[in-house]
PDB file of C-alpha atoms in Angstrom:
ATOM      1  CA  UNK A   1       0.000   0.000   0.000  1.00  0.00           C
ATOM      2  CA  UNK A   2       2.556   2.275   0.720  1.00  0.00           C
ATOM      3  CA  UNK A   3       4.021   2.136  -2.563  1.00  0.00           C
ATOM      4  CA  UNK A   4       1.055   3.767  -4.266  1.00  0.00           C
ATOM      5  CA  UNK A   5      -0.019   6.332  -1.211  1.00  0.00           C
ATOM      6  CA  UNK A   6       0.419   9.530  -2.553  1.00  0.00           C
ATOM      7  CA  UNK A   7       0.283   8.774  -6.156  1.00  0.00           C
ATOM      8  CA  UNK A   8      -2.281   9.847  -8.708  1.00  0.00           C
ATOM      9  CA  UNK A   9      -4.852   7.841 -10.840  1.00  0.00           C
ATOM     10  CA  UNK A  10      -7.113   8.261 -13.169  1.00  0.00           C
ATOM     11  CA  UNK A  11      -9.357   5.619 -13.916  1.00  0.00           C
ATOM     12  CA  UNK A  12     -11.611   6.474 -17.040  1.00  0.00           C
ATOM     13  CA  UNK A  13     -14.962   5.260 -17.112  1.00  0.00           C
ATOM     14  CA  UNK A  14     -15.394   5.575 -13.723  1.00  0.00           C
ATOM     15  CA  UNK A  15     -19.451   5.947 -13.337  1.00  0.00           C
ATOM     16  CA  UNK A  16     -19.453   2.522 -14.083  1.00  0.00           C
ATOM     17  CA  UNK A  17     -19.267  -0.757 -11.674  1.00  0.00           C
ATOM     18  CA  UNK A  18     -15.439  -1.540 -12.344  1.00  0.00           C
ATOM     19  CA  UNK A  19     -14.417   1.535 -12.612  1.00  0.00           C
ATOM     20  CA  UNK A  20     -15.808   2.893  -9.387  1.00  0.00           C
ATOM     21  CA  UNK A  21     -15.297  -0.091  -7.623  1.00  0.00           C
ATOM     22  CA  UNK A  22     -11.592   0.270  -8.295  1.00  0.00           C
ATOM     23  CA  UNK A  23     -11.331   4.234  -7.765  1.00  0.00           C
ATOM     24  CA  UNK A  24     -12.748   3.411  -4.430  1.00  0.00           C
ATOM     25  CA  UNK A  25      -9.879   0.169  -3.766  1.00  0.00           C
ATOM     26  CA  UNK A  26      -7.437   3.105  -4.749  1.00  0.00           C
ATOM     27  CA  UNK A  27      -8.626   5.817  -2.593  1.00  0.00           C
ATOM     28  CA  UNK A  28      -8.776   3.546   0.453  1.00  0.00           C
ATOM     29  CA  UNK A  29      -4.936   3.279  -0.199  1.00  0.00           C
ATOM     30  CA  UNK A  30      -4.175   6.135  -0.098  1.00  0.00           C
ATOM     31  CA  UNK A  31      -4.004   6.819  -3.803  1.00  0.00           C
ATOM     32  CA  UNK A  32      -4.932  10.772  -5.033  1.00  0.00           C
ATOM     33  CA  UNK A  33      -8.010   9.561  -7.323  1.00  0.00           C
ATOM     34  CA  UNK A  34      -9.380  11.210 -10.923  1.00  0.00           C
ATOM     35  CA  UNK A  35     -13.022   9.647 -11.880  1.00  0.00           C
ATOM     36  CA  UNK A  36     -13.041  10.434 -15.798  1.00  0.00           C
ATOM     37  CA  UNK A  37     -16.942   9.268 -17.033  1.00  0.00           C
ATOM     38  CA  UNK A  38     -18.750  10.439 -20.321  1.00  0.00           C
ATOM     39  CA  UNK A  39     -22.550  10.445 -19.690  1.00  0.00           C
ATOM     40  CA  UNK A  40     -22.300   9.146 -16.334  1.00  0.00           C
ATOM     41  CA  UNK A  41     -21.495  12.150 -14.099  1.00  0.00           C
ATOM     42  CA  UNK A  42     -23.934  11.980 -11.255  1.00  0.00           C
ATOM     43  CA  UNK A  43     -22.409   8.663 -11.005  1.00  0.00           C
ATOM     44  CA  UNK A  44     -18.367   9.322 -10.794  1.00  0.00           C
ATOM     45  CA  UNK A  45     -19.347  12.958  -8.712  1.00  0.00           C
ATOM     46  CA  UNK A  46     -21.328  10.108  -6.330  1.00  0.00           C
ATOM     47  CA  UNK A  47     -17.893   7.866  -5.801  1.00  0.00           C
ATOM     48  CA  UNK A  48     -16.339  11.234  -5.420  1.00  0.00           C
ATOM     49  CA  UNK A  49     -17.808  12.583  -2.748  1.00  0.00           C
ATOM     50  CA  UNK A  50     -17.865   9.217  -1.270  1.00  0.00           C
ATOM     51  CA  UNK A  51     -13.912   9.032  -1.009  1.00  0.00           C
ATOM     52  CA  UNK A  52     -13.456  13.178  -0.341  1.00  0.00           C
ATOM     53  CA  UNK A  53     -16.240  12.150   3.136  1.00  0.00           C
ATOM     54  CA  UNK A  54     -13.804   9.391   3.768  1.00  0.00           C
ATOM     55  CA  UNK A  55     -10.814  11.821   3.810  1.00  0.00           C
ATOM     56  CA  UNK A  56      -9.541  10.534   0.376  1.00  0.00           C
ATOM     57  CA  UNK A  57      -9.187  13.347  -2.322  1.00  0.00           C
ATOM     58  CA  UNK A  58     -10.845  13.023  -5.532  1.00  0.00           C
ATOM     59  CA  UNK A  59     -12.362  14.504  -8.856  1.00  0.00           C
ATOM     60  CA  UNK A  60     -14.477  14.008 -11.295  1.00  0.00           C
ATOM     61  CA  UNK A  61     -13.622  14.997 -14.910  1.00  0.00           C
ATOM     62  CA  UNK A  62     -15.654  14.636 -17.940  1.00  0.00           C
ATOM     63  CA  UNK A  63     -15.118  13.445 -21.071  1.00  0.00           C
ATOM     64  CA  UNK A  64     -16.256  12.206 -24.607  1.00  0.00           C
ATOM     65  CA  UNK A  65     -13.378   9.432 -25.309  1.00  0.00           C
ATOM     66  CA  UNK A  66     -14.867   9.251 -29.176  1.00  0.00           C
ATOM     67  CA  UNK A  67     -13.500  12.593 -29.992  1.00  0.00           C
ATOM     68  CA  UNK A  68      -9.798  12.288 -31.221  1.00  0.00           C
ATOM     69  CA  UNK A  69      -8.586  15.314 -28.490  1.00  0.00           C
ATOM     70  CA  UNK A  70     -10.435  14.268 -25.652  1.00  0.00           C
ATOM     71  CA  UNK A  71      -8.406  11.118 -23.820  1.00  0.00           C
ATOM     72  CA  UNK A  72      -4.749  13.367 -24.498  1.00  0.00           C
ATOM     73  CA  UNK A  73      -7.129  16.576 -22.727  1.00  0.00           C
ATOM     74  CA  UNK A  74      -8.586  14.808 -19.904  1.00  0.00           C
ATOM     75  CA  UNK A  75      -4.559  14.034 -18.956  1.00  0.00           C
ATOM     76  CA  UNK A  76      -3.758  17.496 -18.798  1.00  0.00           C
ATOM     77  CA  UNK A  77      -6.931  18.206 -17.209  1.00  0.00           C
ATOM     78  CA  UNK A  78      -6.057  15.744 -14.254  1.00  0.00           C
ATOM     79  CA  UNK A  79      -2.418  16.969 -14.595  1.00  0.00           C
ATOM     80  CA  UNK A  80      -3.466  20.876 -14.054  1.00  0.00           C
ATOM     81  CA  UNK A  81      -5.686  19.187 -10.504  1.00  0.00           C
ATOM     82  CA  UNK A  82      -3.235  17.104  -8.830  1.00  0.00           C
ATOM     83  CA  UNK A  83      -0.123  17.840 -10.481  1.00  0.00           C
ATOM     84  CA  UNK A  84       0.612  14.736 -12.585  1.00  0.00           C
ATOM     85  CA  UNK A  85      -0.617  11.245 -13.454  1.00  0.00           C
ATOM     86  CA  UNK A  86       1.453   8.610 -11.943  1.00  0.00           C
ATOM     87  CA  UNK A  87      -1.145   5.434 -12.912  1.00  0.00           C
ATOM     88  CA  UNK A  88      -3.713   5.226 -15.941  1.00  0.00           C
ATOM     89  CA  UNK A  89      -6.619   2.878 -16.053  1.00  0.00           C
ATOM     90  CA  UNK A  90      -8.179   2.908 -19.074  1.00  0.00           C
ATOM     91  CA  UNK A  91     -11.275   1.302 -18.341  1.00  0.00           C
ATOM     92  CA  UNK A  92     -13.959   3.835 -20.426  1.00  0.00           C
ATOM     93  CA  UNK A  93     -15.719   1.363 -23.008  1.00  0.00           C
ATOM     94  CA  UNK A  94     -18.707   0.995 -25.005  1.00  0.00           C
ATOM     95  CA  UNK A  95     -20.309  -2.512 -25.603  1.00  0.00           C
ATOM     96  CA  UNK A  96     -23.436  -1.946 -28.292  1.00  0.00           C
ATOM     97  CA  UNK A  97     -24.187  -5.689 -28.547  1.00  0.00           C
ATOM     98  CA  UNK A  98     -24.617  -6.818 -32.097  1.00  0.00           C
ATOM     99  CA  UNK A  99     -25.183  -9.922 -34.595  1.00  0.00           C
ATOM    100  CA  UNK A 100     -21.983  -9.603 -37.073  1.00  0.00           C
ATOM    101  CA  UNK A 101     -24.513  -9.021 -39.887  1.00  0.00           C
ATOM    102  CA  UNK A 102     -25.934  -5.915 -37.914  1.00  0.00           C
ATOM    103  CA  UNK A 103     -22.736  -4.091 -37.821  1.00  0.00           C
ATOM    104  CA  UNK A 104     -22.308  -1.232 -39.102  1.00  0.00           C
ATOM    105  CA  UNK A 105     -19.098   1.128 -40.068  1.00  0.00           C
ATOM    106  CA  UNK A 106     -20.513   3.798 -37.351  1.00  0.00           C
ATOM    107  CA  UNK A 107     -20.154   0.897 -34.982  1.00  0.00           C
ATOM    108  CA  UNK A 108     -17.273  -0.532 -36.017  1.00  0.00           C
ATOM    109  CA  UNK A 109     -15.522   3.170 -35.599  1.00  0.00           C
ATOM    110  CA  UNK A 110     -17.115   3.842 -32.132  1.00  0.00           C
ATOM    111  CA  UNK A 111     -15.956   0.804 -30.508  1.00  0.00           C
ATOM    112  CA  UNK A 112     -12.707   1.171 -31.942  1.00  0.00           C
ATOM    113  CA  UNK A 113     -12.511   5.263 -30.889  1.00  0.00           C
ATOM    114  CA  UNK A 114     -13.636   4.451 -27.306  1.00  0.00           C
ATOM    115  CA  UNK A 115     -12.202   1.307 -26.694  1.00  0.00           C
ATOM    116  CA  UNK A 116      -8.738   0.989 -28.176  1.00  0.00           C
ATOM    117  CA  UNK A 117      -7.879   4.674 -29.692  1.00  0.00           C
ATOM    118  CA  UNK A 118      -8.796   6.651 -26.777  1.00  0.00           C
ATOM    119  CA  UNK A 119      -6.269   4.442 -24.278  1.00  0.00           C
ATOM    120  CA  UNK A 120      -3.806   4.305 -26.761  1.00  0.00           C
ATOM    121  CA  UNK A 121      -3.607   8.576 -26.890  1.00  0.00           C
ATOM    122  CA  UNK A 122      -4.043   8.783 -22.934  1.00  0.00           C
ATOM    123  CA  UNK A 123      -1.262   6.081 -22.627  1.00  0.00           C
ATOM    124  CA  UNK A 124       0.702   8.120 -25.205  1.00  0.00           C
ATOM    125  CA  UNK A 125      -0.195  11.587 -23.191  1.00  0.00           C
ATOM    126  CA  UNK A 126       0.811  10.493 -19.510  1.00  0.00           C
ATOM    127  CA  UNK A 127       3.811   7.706 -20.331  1.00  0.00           C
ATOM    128  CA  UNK A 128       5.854  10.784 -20.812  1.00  0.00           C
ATOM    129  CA  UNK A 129       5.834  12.205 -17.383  1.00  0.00           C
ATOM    130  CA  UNK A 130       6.066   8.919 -16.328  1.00  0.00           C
ATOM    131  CA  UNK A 131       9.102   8.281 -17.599  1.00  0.00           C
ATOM    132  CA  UNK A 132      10.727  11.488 -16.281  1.00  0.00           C
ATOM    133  CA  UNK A 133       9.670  10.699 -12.949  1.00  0.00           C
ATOM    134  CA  UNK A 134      10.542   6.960 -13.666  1.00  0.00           C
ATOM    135  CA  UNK A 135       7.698   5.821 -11.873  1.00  0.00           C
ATOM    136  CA  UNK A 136       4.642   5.130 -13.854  1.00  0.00           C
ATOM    137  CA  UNK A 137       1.458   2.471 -14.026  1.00  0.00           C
ATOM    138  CA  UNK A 138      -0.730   2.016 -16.876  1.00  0.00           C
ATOM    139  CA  UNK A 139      -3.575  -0.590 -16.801  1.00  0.00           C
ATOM    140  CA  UNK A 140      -5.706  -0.928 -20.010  1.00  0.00           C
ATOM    141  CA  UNK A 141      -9.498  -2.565 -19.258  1.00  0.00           C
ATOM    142  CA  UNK A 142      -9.311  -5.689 -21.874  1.00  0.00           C
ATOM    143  CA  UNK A 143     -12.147  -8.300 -21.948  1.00  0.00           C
ATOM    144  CA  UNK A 144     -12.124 -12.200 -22.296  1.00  0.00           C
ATOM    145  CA  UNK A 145     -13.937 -11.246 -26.045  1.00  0.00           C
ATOM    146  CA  UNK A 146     -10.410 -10.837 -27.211  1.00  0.00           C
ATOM    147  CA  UNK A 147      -9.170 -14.374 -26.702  1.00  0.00           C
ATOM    148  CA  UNK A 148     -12.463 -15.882 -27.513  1.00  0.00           C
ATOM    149  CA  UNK A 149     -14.491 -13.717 -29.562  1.00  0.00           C
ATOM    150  CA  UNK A 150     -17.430 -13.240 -26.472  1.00  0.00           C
ATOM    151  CA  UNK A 151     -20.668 -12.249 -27.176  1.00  0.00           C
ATOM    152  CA  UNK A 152     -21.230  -8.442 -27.479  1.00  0.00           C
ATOM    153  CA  UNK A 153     -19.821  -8.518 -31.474  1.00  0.00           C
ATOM    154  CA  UNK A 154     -16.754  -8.470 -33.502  1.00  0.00           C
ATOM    155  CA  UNK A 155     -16.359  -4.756 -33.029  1.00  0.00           C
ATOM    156  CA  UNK A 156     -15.971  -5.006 -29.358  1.00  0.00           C
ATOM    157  CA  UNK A 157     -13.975  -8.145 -29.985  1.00  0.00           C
ATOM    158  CA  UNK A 158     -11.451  -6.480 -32.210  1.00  0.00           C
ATOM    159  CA  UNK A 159     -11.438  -3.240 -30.459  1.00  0.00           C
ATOM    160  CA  UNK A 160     -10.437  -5.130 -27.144  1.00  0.00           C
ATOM    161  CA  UNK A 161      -8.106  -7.737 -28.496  1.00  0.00           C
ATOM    162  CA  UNK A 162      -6.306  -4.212 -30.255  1.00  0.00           C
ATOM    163  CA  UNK A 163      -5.278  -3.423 -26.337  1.00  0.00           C
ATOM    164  CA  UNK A 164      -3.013  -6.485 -26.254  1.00  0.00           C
ATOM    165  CA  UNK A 165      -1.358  -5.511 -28.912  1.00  0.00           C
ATOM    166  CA  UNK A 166      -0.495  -1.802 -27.316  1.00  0.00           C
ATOM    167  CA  UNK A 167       0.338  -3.553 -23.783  1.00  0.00           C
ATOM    168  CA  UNK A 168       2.589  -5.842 -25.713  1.00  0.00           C
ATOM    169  CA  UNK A 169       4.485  -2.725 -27.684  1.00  0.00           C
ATOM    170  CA  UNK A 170       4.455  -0.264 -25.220  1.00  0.00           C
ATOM    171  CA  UNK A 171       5.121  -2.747 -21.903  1.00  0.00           C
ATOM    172  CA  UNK A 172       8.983  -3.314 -23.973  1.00  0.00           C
ATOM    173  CA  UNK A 173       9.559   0.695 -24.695  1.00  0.00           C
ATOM    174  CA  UNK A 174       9.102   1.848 -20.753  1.00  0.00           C
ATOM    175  CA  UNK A 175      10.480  -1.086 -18.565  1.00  0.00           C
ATOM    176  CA  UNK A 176      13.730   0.554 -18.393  1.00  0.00           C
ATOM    177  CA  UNK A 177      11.923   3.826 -17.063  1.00  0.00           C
ATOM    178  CA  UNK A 178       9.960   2.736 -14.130  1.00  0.00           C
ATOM    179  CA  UNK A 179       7.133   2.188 -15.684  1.00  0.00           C
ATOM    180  CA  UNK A 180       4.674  -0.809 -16.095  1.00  0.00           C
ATOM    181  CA  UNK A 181       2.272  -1.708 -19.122  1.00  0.00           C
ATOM    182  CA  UNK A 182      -0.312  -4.199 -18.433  1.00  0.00           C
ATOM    183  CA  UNK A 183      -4.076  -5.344 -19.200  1.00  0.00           C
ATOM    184  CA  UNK A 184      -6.763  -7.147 -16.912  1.00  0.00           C
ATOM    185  CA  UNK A 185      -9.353  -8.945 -18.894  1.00  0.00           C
ATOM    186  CA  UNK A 186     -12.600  -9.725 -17.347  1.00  0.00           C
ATOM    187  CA  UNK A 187     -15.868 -11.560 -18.169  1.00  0.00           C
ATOM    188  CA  UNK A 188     -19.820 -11.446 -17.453  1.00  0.00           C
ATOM    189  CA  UNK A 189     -18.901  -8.959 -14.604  1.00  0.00           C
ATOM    190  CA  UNK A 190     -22.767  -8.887 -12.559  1.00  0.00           C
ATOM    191  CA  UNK A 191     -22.765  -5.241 -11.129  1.00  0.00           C
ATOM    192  CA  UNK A 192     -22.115  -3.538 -14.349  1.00  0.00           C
ATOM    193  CA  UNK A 193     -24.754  -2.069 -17.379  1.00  0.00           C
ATOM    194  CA  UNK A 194     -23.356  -4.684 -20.211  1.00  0.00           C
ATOM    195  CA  UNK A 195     -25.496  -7.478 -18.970  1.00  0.00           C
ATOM    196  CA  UNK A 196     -28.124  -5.760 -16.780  1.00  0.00           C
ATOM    197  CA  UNK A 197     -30.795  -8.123 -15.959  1.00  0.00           C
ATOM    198  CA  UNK A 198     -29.050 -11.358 -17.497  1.00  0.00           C
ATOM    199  CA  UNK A 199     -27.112 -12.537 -14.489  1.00  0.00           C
ATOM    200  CA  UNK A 200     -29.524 -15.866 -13.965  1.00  0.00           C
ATOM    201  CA  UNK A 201     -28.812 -16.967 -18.302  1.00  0.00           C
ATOM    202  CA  UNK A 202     -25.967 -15.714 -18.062  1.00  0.00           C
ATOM    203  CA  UNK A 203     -24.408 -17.691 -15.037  1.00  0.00           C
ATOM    204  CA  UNK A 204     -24.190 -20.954 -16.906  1.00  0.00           C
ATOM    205  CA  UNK A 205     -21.602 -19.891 -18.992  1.00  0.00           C
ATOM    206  CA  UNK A 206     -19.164 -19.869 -16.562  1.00  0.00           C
ATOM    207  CA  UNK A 207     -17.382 -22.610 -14.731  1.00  0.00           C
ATOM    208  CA  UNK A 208     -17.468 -21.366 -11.363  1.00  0.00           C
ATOM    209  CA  UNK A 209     -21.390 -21.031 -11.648  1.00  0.00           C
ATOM    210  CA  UNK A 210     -21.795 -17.086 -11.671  1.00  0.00           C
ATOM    211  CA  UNK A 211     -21.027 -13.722 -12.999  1.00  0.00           C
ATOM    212  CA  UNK A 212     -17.990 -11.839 -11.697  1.00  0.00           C
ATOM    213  CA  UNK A 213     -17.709  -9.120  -9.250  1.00  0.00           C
ATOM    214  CA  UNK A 214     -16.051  -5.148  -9.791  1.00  0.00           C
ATOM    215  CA  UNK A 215     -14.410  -5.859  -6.664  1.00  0.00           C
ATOM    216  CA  UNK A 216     -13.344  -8.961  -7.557  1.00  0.00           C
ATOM    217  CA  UNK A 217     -12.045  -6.910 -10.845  1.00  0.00           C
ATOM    218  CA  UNK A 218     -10.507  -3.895  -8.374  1.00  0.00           C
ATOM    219  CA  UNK A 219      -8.680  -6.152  -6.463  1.00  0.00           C
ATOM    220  CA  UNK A 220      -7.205  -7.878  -9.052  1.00  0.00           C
ATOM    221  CA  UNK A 221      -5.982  -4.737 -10.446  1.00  0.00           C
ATOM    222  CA  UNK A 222      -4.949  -3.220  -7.673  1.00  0.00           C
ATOM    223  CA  UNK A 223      -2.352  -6.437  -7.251  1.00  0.00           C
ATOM    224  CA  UNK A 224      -1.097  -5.836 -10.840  1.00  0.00           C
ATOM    225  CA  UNK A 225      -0.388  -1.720 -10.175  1.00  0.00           C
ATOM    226  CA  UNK A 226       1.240  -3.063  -7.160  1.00  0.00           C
ATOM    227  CA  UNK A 227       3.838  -5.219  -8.914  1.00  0.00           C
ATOM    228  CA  UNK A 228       6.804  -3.559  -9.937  1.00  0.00           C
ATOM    229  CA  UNK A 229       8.409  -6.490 -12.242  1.00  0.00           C
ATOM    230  CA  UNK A 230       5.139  -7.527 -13.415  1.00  0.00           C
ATOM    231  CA  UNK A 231       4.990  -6.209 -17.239  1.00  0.00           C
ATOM    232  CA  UNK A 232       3.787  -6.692 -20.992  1.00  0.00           C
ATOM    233  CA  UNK A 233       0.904  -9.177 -18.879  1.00  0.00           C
ATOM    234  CA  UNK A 234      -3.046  -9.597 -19.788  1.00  0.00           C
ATOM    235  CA  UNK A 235      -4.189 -11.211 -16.771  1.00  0.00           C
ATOM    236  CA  UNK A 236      -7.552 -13.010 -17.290  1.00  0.00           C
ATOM    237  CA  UNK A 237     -10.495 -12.544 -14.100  1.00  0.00           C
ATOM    238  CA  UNK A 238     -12.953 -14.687 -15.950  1.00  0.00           C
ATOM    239  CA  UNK A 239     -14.595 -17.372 -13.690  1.00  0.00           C
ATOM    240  CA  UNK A 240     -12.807 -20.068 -16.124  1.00  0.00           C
ATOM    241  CA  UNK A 241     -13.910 -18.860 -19.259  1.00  0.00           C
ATOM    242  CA  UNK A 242     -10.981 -18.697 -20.968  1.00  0.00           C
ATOM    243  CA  UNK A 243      -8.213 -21.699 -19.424  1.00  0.00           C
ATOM    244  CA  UNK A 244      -4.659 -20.285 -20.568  1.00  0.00           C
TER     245      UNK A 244
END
């Protein structure tokens, strides 16, 4: 714990069950906390407050991830707060669920703005300081649909198997500097909006015999930012989904 007391986070897409779940395991720790959401602001200003009554400090910043300037902004925005950005989580995702044939380019391009681009820029804004500092985590929200192929569509598939590609090449350019460059990947996580009101169908997928928890998730993570030799990993949290 006492490695990351003091430090800075932002966790994007923090509104949702993951993301505040985790902001929360952070803040508890010690850990200076930035809640980036999109449409979910009542949400991240909730976990907020929650951690600033606990004695914590944190903020809420806004942001639409499918603009090409925003993920690069929101960094200096957190910067200009607290000073710097010692660990990313990109978590911030969208998940439209569609058949392959339903698809279309608009999709395709969201998924891949919000989901892979957007990390990829925020990485590329805060490794710098990072590397000054040499000190530096970044954590990039994967799913099991990248191994596999999951359920929500090909875009969301693609977008998310994309990450491991960026944890692989940027994990190899930082080690030197302090810095780590990993990616979690979950599945059929309960208390989150992908599969609201499908835990029961859902359940039977998976080999321990139900949906995963955002704690379960936070913790996890938390173990990974932790880990100062632990790089260039995509650590799986799926209930058995995916053997590997």
């Amino acid at each position: 714990m006492e490695k990351l007391a003091g430090k800075v986070a932002l966790v994007t897409g923090a509104s949702g069950g993951i993301g505040g779940a985790l902001s929360r395991r952070l803040a508890s720790m010690g850990v200076r906390v930035a809640l980036g959401y999109a449409r979910g602001r009542e949400a991240a200003e909730k976990v907020a407050g929650e951690i600033r009554r606990g004695g914590g400090d944190a903020a809420a910043f806004g942001a639409d991830l499918s603009q090409p300037d925003a993920a690069a902004a929101q960094v200096l925005e957190v910067r200009r707060h607290f000073g710097q950005v010692d660990i990313l989580v990109a978590n911030a995702g969208v998940a439209d669920r569609r058949q392959w044939q339903e698809v279309t380019a608009a999709d395709f391009d969201r998924a891949m703005a919000v989901n892979l681009r957007a990390p990829f820029l925020a990485a590329q804004a805060a490794l710098p300081a990072m590397i000054e500092r040499k000190f530096g985590r970044v954590l990039f929200v994967s799913s099991v649909a990248a191994f596999t192929g999951g359920i929500v569509g090909p875009h969301y598939a693609a977008s998310k198997a994309g990450l491991h590609a960026i944890t692989a090449f940027l994990s190899r350019k930082v080690a030197r500097d302090g810095v780590t460059v990993n990616a979690i990947a979950p599945a059929l996580i309960a208390d989150t909006n992908m599969f609201a009101g499908q835990t029961s169908q859902l359940a039977g997928m998976v080999p321990v015999g139900r949906l995963g928890r955002s704690r379960e998730v936070a913790a996890l993570s938390v173990a990974i930012l932790e880990n100062d030799y632990m790089t260039g990993q995509v650590v799986g949290i799926d209930g058995g989904m995916h053997p590997r």
